[in-house]
Amino acid sequence: MKKKAPVAIRVNPDVDPKTHPYISTGLKKNKFGVDLEAALNAYKMASELDYIEIVGIGCHIGSQITEAEPFDNALKSLKALIHELKQLGITVRYLDMGGGLGITYENETPPSLSEYAQAIITELDDPKICLILEPGRVLVGNAGILVSRVLYRKSGSSKDFVIVDAGMNDLLRPTLYHAYHAIEPVQKKDSRLIVADVVGPICESGDFLAVERSIVDIAAGDLLAVMSTGAYGYVMSSNYCSRPRVAEILVKGKQFDVVRQRENYEDLIKGESIPSFIDE
Ligand SMILES: Cc1ncc(COP(=O)(O)O)c(C=O)c1O
């Protein structure tokens, strides 16, 4: 087409984001990005191509990062590469530092937005470069809750279980990352505390929302709020075990509306068909 395509390369700066291994993306052993040496060669190659315009460089080192240092280290690596590129006559206009700023689920103390900004600004000394950030979780994580009803209580021989109607298909993070989500009764209760596993009704021992959690004594029929599910909650949900996905409700002050309908059984088989070679 004889048009110049603007390109940026996502590099892998080999920085430890000090987060869960499944959400670390900027270490050499992770599948993401191009390592620094290969990136230098890729930029050199791209600079010789007629229909490629080099415009940027980017990275995303991971998610739920609770310290400023990994961002700082990543930026230092990218700056070193930008400097090397400059010496080769290659300039980048955009620097994309990805997302990754963490939130408080339990007692984490991630940098505040201004501390995060300060860490980047202090290191970034090229006023001509356009900085791009891709925050995700920090914007919406604590804006969402998953509401679930207690189905029944079960006393096992070694522990107690609170069985609720939400499961790992609705919120995968606890079983996938052993992630902590606070769980509160929707209606405040002054009852005593119990220690129990809060589990779903799916036929998997990994179907839990909390393990050995101290929560207020609750009864079948009570509603529980699973906190901080605004990010990586619904979007990671599935129809596993033929479970229709939940409705999504947007709340603003005292107003609320259904912004995504609850799925039904028709939705579960939508798009499926019986091939003609199967006998009736
Ligand atoms: C390239 C990229 N940018 C930004 C994000 C958002 O990350 P977070 O929600 O941790 O801010 C992700 C998440 O996986 C990502 O892969």
Short mmCIF file of C-alpha atoms and ligand atoms in Angstrom, two decimals:
data_model
loop_
_atom_site.label_atom_id
_atom_site.label_comp_id
_atom_site.label_asym_id
_atom_site.label_seq_id
_atom_site.Cartn_x
_atom_site.Cartn_y
_atom_site.Cartn_z
CA MET A 1 0.00 0.00 0.00
CA LYS A 2 3.10 2.18 0.17
CA LYS A 3 2.02 3.56 3.52
CA LYS A 4 4.33 3.88 6.47
CA ALA A 5 3.23 1.84 9.46
CA PRO A 6 4.04 3.43 12.82
CA VAL A 7 5.51 0.83 15.18
CA ALA A 8 6.60 0.46 18.76
CA ILE A 9 8.27 -2.57 20.27
CA ARG A 10 7.21 -4.01 23.60
CA VAL A 11 10.41 -4.92 25.35
CA ASN A 12 10.93 -7.31 28.22
CA PRO A 13 13.21 -5.43 30.63
CA ASP A 14 13.81 -8.50 32.84
CA VAL A 15 12.56 -6.78 35.98
CA ASP A 16 11.02 -8.58 38.94
CA PRO A 17 7.67 -6.90 39.68
CA LYS A 18 7.51 -8.79 43.01
CA THR A 19 3.98 -9.93 42.41
CA HIS A 20 2.34 -13.32 41.90
CA PRO A 21 4.26 -15.33 39.26
CA TYR A 22 1.15 -15.68 37.09
CA ILE A 23 0.87 -11.92 36.74
CA SER A 24 4.58 -11.20 36.34
CA THR A 25 5.17 -10.36 32.71
CA GLY A 26 8.50 -8.52 32.53
CA LEU A 27 10.95 -11.23 33.53
CA LYS A 28 13.11 -13.00 30.95
CA LYS A 29 11.34 -16.27 31.69
CA ASN A 30 7.93 -14.74 30.88
CA LYS A 31 6.43 -15.09 27.42
CA PHE A 32 5.90 -11.38 26.92
CA GLY A 33 7.92 -8.80 25.06
CA VAL A 34 11.19 -8.83 23.20
CA ASP A 35 14.34 -9.01 25.31
CA LEU A 36 16.54 -5.94 25.33
CA GLU A 37 19.23 -7.25 23.02
CA ALA A 38 16.80 -8.62 20.46
CA ALA A 39 14.86 -5.34 20.66
CA LEU A 40 17.96 -3.36 19.75
CA ASN A 41 18.43 -5.51 16.66
CA ALA A 42 14.74 -5.29 15.81
CA TYR A 43 14.89 -1.48 15.98
CA LYS A 44 17.98 -1.50 13.75
CA MET A 45 16.20 -3.70 11.23
CA ALA A 46 13.03 -1.63 11.38
CA SER A 47 14.98 1.59 10.81
CA GLU A 48 16.16 0.21 7.48
CA LEU A 49 12.69 -0.63 6.22
CA ASP A 50 11.00 1.84 3.88
CA TYR A 51 7.45 1.37 5.14
CA ILE A 52 8.06 1.24 8.85
CA GLU A 53 8.19 4.31 11.02
CA ILE A 54 9.59 3.75 14.50
CA VAL A 55 7.55 5.80 16.95
CA GLY A 56 7.73 4.15 20.34
CA ILE A 57 8.87 1.70 22.93
CA GLY A 58 6.80 -0.02 25.58
CA CYS A 59 6.74 -2.51 28.41
CA HIS A 60 4.28 -3.97 30.90
CA ILE A 61 6.06 -5.74 33.71
CA GLY A 62 3.13 -7.20 35.59
CA SER A 63 0.05 -6.53 37.65
CA GLN A 64 -0.81 -5.86 41.30
CA ILE A 65 2.60 -4.27 41.87
CA THR A 66 2.78 -2.79 45.35
CA GLU A 67 6.17 -1.06 45.28
CA ALA A 68 7.54 1.77 43.16
CA GLU A 69 10.94 0.13 42.68
CA PRO A 70 10.03 -2.31 39.86
CA PHE A 71 8.55 0.56 37.80
CA ASP A 72 11.70 2.53 38.45
CA ASN A 73 13.93 -0.38 37.36
CA ALA A 74 11.89 -0.96 34.20
CA LEU A 75 12.09 2.70 33.29
CA LYS A 76 15.86 2.70 33.83
CA SER A 77 16.21 -0.26 31.42
CA LEU A 78 14.03 1.36 28.79
CA LYS A 79 15.91 4.64 29.14
CA ALA A 80 19.21 2.84 28.56
CA LEU A 81 17.79 1.30 25.38
CA ILE A 82 16.39 4.65 24.23
CA HIS A 83 19.87 6.12 24.75
CA GLU A 84 21.50 3.34 22.69
CA LEU A 85 18.93 3.87 19.95
CA LYS A 86 19.63 7.60 19.91
CA GLN A 87 23.30 6.92 19.27
CA LEU A 88 22.21 4.92 16.23
CA GLY A 89 20.10 7.84 15.04
CA ILE A 90 16.82 6.18 16.04
CA THR A 91 14.45 8.30 18.11
CA VAL A 92 11.24 7.24 19.81
CA ARG A 93 8.42 9.68 20.53
CA TYR A 94 6.30 7.49 22.77
CA LEU A 95 7.24 5.65 25.93
CA ASP A 96 4.54 3.28 27.17
CA MET A 97 5.13 2.05 30.71
CA GLY A 98 2.08 -0.27 30.73
CA GLY A 99 -0.15 -0.71 33.77
CA GLY A 100 0.38 -2.73 36.90
CA LEU A 101 -0.18 -0.40 39.84
CA GLY A 102 -1.66 -2.50 42.63
CA ILE A 103 -4.60 -1.97 44.98
CA THR A 104 -5.37 -2.87 48.58
CA TYR A 105 -7.21 -6.19 48.80
CA GLU A 106 -6.16 -6.98 52.37
CA ASN A 107 -3.31 -4.99 53.87
CA GLU A 108 -1.08 -4.19 50.89
CA THR A 109 0.26 -0.65 50.76
CA PRO A 110 0.81 0.12 47.08
CA PRO A 111 2.27 3.51 46.11
CA SER A 112 -0.37 6.23 45.86
CA LEU A 113 -1.04 7.67 42.41
CA SER A 114 1.18 10.65 43.22
CA GLU A 115 4.01 8.45 44.53
CA TYR A 116 3.73 6.35 41.35
CA ALA A 117 3.76 9.48 39.18
CA GLN A 118 6.66 10.92 41.13
CA ALA A 119 8.73 7.74 40.69
CA ILE A 120 8.26 7.94 36.94
CA ILE A 121 8.68 11.70 36.57
CA THR A 122 11.89 11.69 38.63
CA GLU A 123 13.44 9.13 36.31
CA LEU A 124 12.03 10.49 33.06
CA ASP A 125 14.31 13.29 31.95
CA ASP A 126 13.38 13.73 28.28
CA PRO A 127 10.70 16.43 28.02
CA LYS A 128 10.09 15.59 24.36
CA ILE A 129 8.96 12.04 24.98
CA CYS A 130 5.23 11.36 25.28
CA LEU A 131 4.55 9.11 28.27
CA ILE A 132 1.74 6.56 28.00
CA LEU A 133 0.36 4.69 31.02
CA GLU A 134 -2.18 1.84 30.89
CA PRO A 135 -3.64 1.55 34.39
CA GLY A 136 -6.32 -1.11 34.75
CA ARG A 137 -6.90 -2.61 38.18
CA VAL A 138 -6.10 0.58 40.08
CA LEU A 139 -8.95 2.39 38.30
CA VAL A 140 -11.72 -0.15 38.84
CA GLY A 141 -10.59 -2.93 41.19
CA ASN A 142 -12.06 -1.49 44.34
CA ALA A 143 -15.17 -0.19 42.57
CA GLY A 144 -16.80 -3.60 42.27
CA ILE A 145 -18.25 -6.25 44.55
CA LEU A 146 -19.60 -9.70 43.86
CA VAL A 147 -22.80 -10.35 45.81
CA SER A 148 -23.46 -13.95 46.70
CA ARG A 149 -26.07 -15.76 48.79
CA VAL A 150 -25.19 -18.31 51.43
CA LEU A 151 -26.72 -21.64 50.39
CA TYR A 152 -25.90 -23.57 53.54
CA ARG A 153 -23.32 -24.23 56.20
CA LYS A 154 -21.45 -27.46 56.59
CA SER A 155 -19.30 -28.62 59.46
CA GLY A 156 -16.59 -30.91 58.20
CA SER A 157 -14.50 -33.09 60.51
CA SER A 158 -11.59 -30.63 60.42
CA LYS A 159 -13.11 -27.35 59.25
CA ASP A 160 -16.29 -25.44 58.61
CA PHE A 161 -17.59 -24.48 55.19
CA VAL A 162 -19.86 -21.67 54.10
CA ILE A 163 -21.31 -22.74 50.77
CA VAL A 164 -22.38 -19.80 48.61
CA ASP A 165 -24.01 -19.54 45.20
CA ALA A 166 -20.98 -17.86 43.55
CA GLY A 167 -18.13 -20.04 42.47
CA MET A 168 -14.77 -20.13 40.76
CA ASN A 169 -16.48 -19.56 37.41
CA ASP A 170 -17.72 -16.19 38.72
CA LEU A 171 -14.47 -15.16 40.43
CA LEU A 172 -11.39 -17.10 39.39
CA ARG A 173 -8.76 -15.10 41.25
CA PRO A 174 -8.83 -16.96 44.61
CA THR A 175 -8.19 -20.37 43.07
CA LEU A 176 -5.98 -19.15 40.21
CA TYR A 177 -3.66 -16.94 42.24
CA HIS A 178 -4.68 -17.78 45.82
CA ALA A 179 -5.77 -14.16 45.80
CA TYR A 180 -7.32 -12.60 48.88
CA HIS A 181 -10.72 -10.90 48.57
CA ALA A 182 -12.30 -9.49 51.71
CA ILE A 183 -15.78 -10.90 52.39
CA GLU A 184 -18.35 -8.90 54.31
CA PRO A 185 -21.99 -9.56 55.11
CA VAL A 186 -24.21 -7.22 53.07
CA GLN A 187 -26.25 -6.51 56.19
CA LYS A 188 -23.99 -5.60 59.11
CA LYS A 189 -24.10 -8.20 61.89
CA ASP A 190 -22.70 -8.11 65.37
CA SER A 191 -22.48 -11.88 65.59
CA ARG A 192 -19.39 -13.75 66.72
CA LEU A 193 -16.59 -14.56 64.32
CA ILE A 194 -16.18 -18.01 62.85
CA VAL A 195 -13.33 -19.47 60.81
CA ALA A 196 -14.48 -21.20 57.64
CA ASP A 197 -13.75 -21.84 53.99
CA VAL A 198 -16.14 -19.86 51.80
CA VAL A 199 -16.73 -22.15 48.85
CA GLY A 200 -18.88 -22.35 45.74
CA PRO A 201 -21.15 -25.17 44.59
CA ILE A 202 -18.88 -26.41 41.77
CA CYS A 203 -17.45 -29.92 41.80
CA GLU A 204 -13.82 -28.85 42.30
CA SER A 205 -11.91 -28.57 45.57
CA GLY A 206 -10.37 -25.47 44.00
CA ASP A 207 -13.83 -23.89 43.99
CA PHE A 208 -13.31 -21.47 46.86
CA LEU A 209 -13.55 -17.74 47.45
CA ALA A 210 -11.67 -17.80 50.77
CA VAL A 211 -9.80 -20.39 52.76
CA GLU A 212 -9.76 -20.54 56.57
CA ARG A 213 -11.19 -17.06 56.75
CA SER A 214 -12.37 -15.35 59.86
CA ILE A 215 -15.84 -14.01 59.02
CA VAL A 216 -18.97 -13.14 60.96
CA ASP A 217 -21.30 -16.00 61.71
CA ILE A 218 -23.78 -16.09 58.85
CA ALA A 219 -26.75 -18.23 58.02
CA ALA A 220 -28.25 -19.75 54.87
CA GLY A 221 -30.03 -17.02 52.92
CA ASP A 222 -27.69 -14.21 54.04
CA LEU A 223 -25.97 -12.14 51.36
CA LEU A 224 -22.20 -11.74 51.29
CA ALA A 225 -20.23 -9.09 49.46
CA VAL A 226 -16.93 -10.29 48.00
CA MET A 227 -14.90 -7.09 47.80
CA SER A 228 -12.55 -5.63 45.16
CA THR A 229 -13.92 -7.60 42.23
CA GLY A 230 -14.10 -4.61 39.87
CA ALA A 231 -11.01 -5.78 38.01
CA TYR A 232 -10.29 -9.28 36.80
CA GLY A 233 -13.67 -10.42 38.13
CA TYR A 234 -16.43 -10.67 35.54
CA VAL A 235 -13.94 -10.53 32.66
CA MET A 236 -12.30 -13.73 33.88
CA SER A 237 -15.61 -15.48 34.50
CA SER A 238 -16.74 -18.46 32.48
CA ASN A 239 -19.62 -20.84 31.91
CA TYR A 240 -17.74 -23.70 33.55
CA CYS A 241 -20.08 -26.35 34.92
CA SER A 242 -22.88 -24.94 32.73
CA ARG A 243 -23.27 -21.94 34.99
CA PRO A 244 -24.87 -18.87 33.39
CA ARG A 245 -22.87 -15.74 34.15
CA VAL A 246 -24.15 -13.22 36.68
CA ALA A 247 -25.82 -9.90 35.95
CA GLU A 248 -23.77 -6.72 36.25
CA ILE A 249 -25.33 -3.80 38.10
CA LEU A 250 -23.99 -0.27 37.94
CA VAL A 251 -24.59 1.74 41.10
CA LYS A 252 -24.31 5.50 41.42
CA GLY A 253 -25.33 6.84 44.80
CA LYS A 254 -28.88 5.58 45.28
CA GLN A 255 -29.40 4.88 41.59
CA PHE A 256 -28.69 1.54 39.98
CA ASP A 257 -29.29 -0.22 36.70
CA VAL A 258 -28.62 -3.58 35.11
CA VAL A 259 -25.83 -2.96 32.63
CA ARG A 260 -25.43 -6.60 31.64
CA GLN A 261 -28.28 -9.09 31.81
CA ARG A 262 -27.92 -12.29 33.77
CA GLU A 263 -27.31 -15.15 31.33
CA ASN A 264 -29.87 -17.93 30.96
CA TYR A 265 -29.75 -21.51 29.77
CA GLU A 266 -30.44 -20.44 26.19
CA ASP A 267 -27.24 -18.37 26.32
CA LEU A 268 -25.27 -21.46 27.34
CA ILE A 269 -26.04 -23.30 24.11
CA LYS A 270 -26.08 -20.26 21.84
CA GLY A 271 -23.95 -20.98 18.78
CA GLU A 272 -23.90 -24.71 19.33
CA SER A 273 -25.31 -27.09 16.70
CA ILE A 274 -25.67 -30.80 16.10
CA PRO A 275 -23.74 -31.82 12.97
CA SER A 276 -25.73 -33.48 10.18
CA PHE A 277 -23.59 -36.65 10.41
CA ILE A 278 -24.94 -37.38 13.89
CA ASP A 279 -27.95 -39.71 13.64
CA GLU A 280 -31.11 -38.45 15.26
C1 LIG B 1 -0.18 -4.63 28.19
C2 LIG B 1 -0.99 -4.39 29.42
N1 LIG B 1 -1.21 -3.13 29.81
C3 LIG B 1 -1.94 -2.85 30.92
C4 LIG B 1 -2.52 -3.86 31.66
C5 LIG B 1 -3.34 -3.47 32.87
O1 LIG B 1 -2.73 -3.93 34.01
P1 LIG B 1 -3.24 -3.53 35.49
O2 LIG B 1 -4.68 -3.90 35.56
O3 LIG B 1 -2.39 -4.37 36.37
O4 LIG B 1 -3.01 -2.07 35.65
C6 LIG B 1 -2.33 -5.19 31.28
C7 LIG B 1 -2.91 -6.29 32.07
O5 LIG B 1 -2.68 -7.45 31.84
C8 LIG B 1 -1.53 -5.47 30.12
O6 LIG B 1 -1.32 -6.73 29.71
#
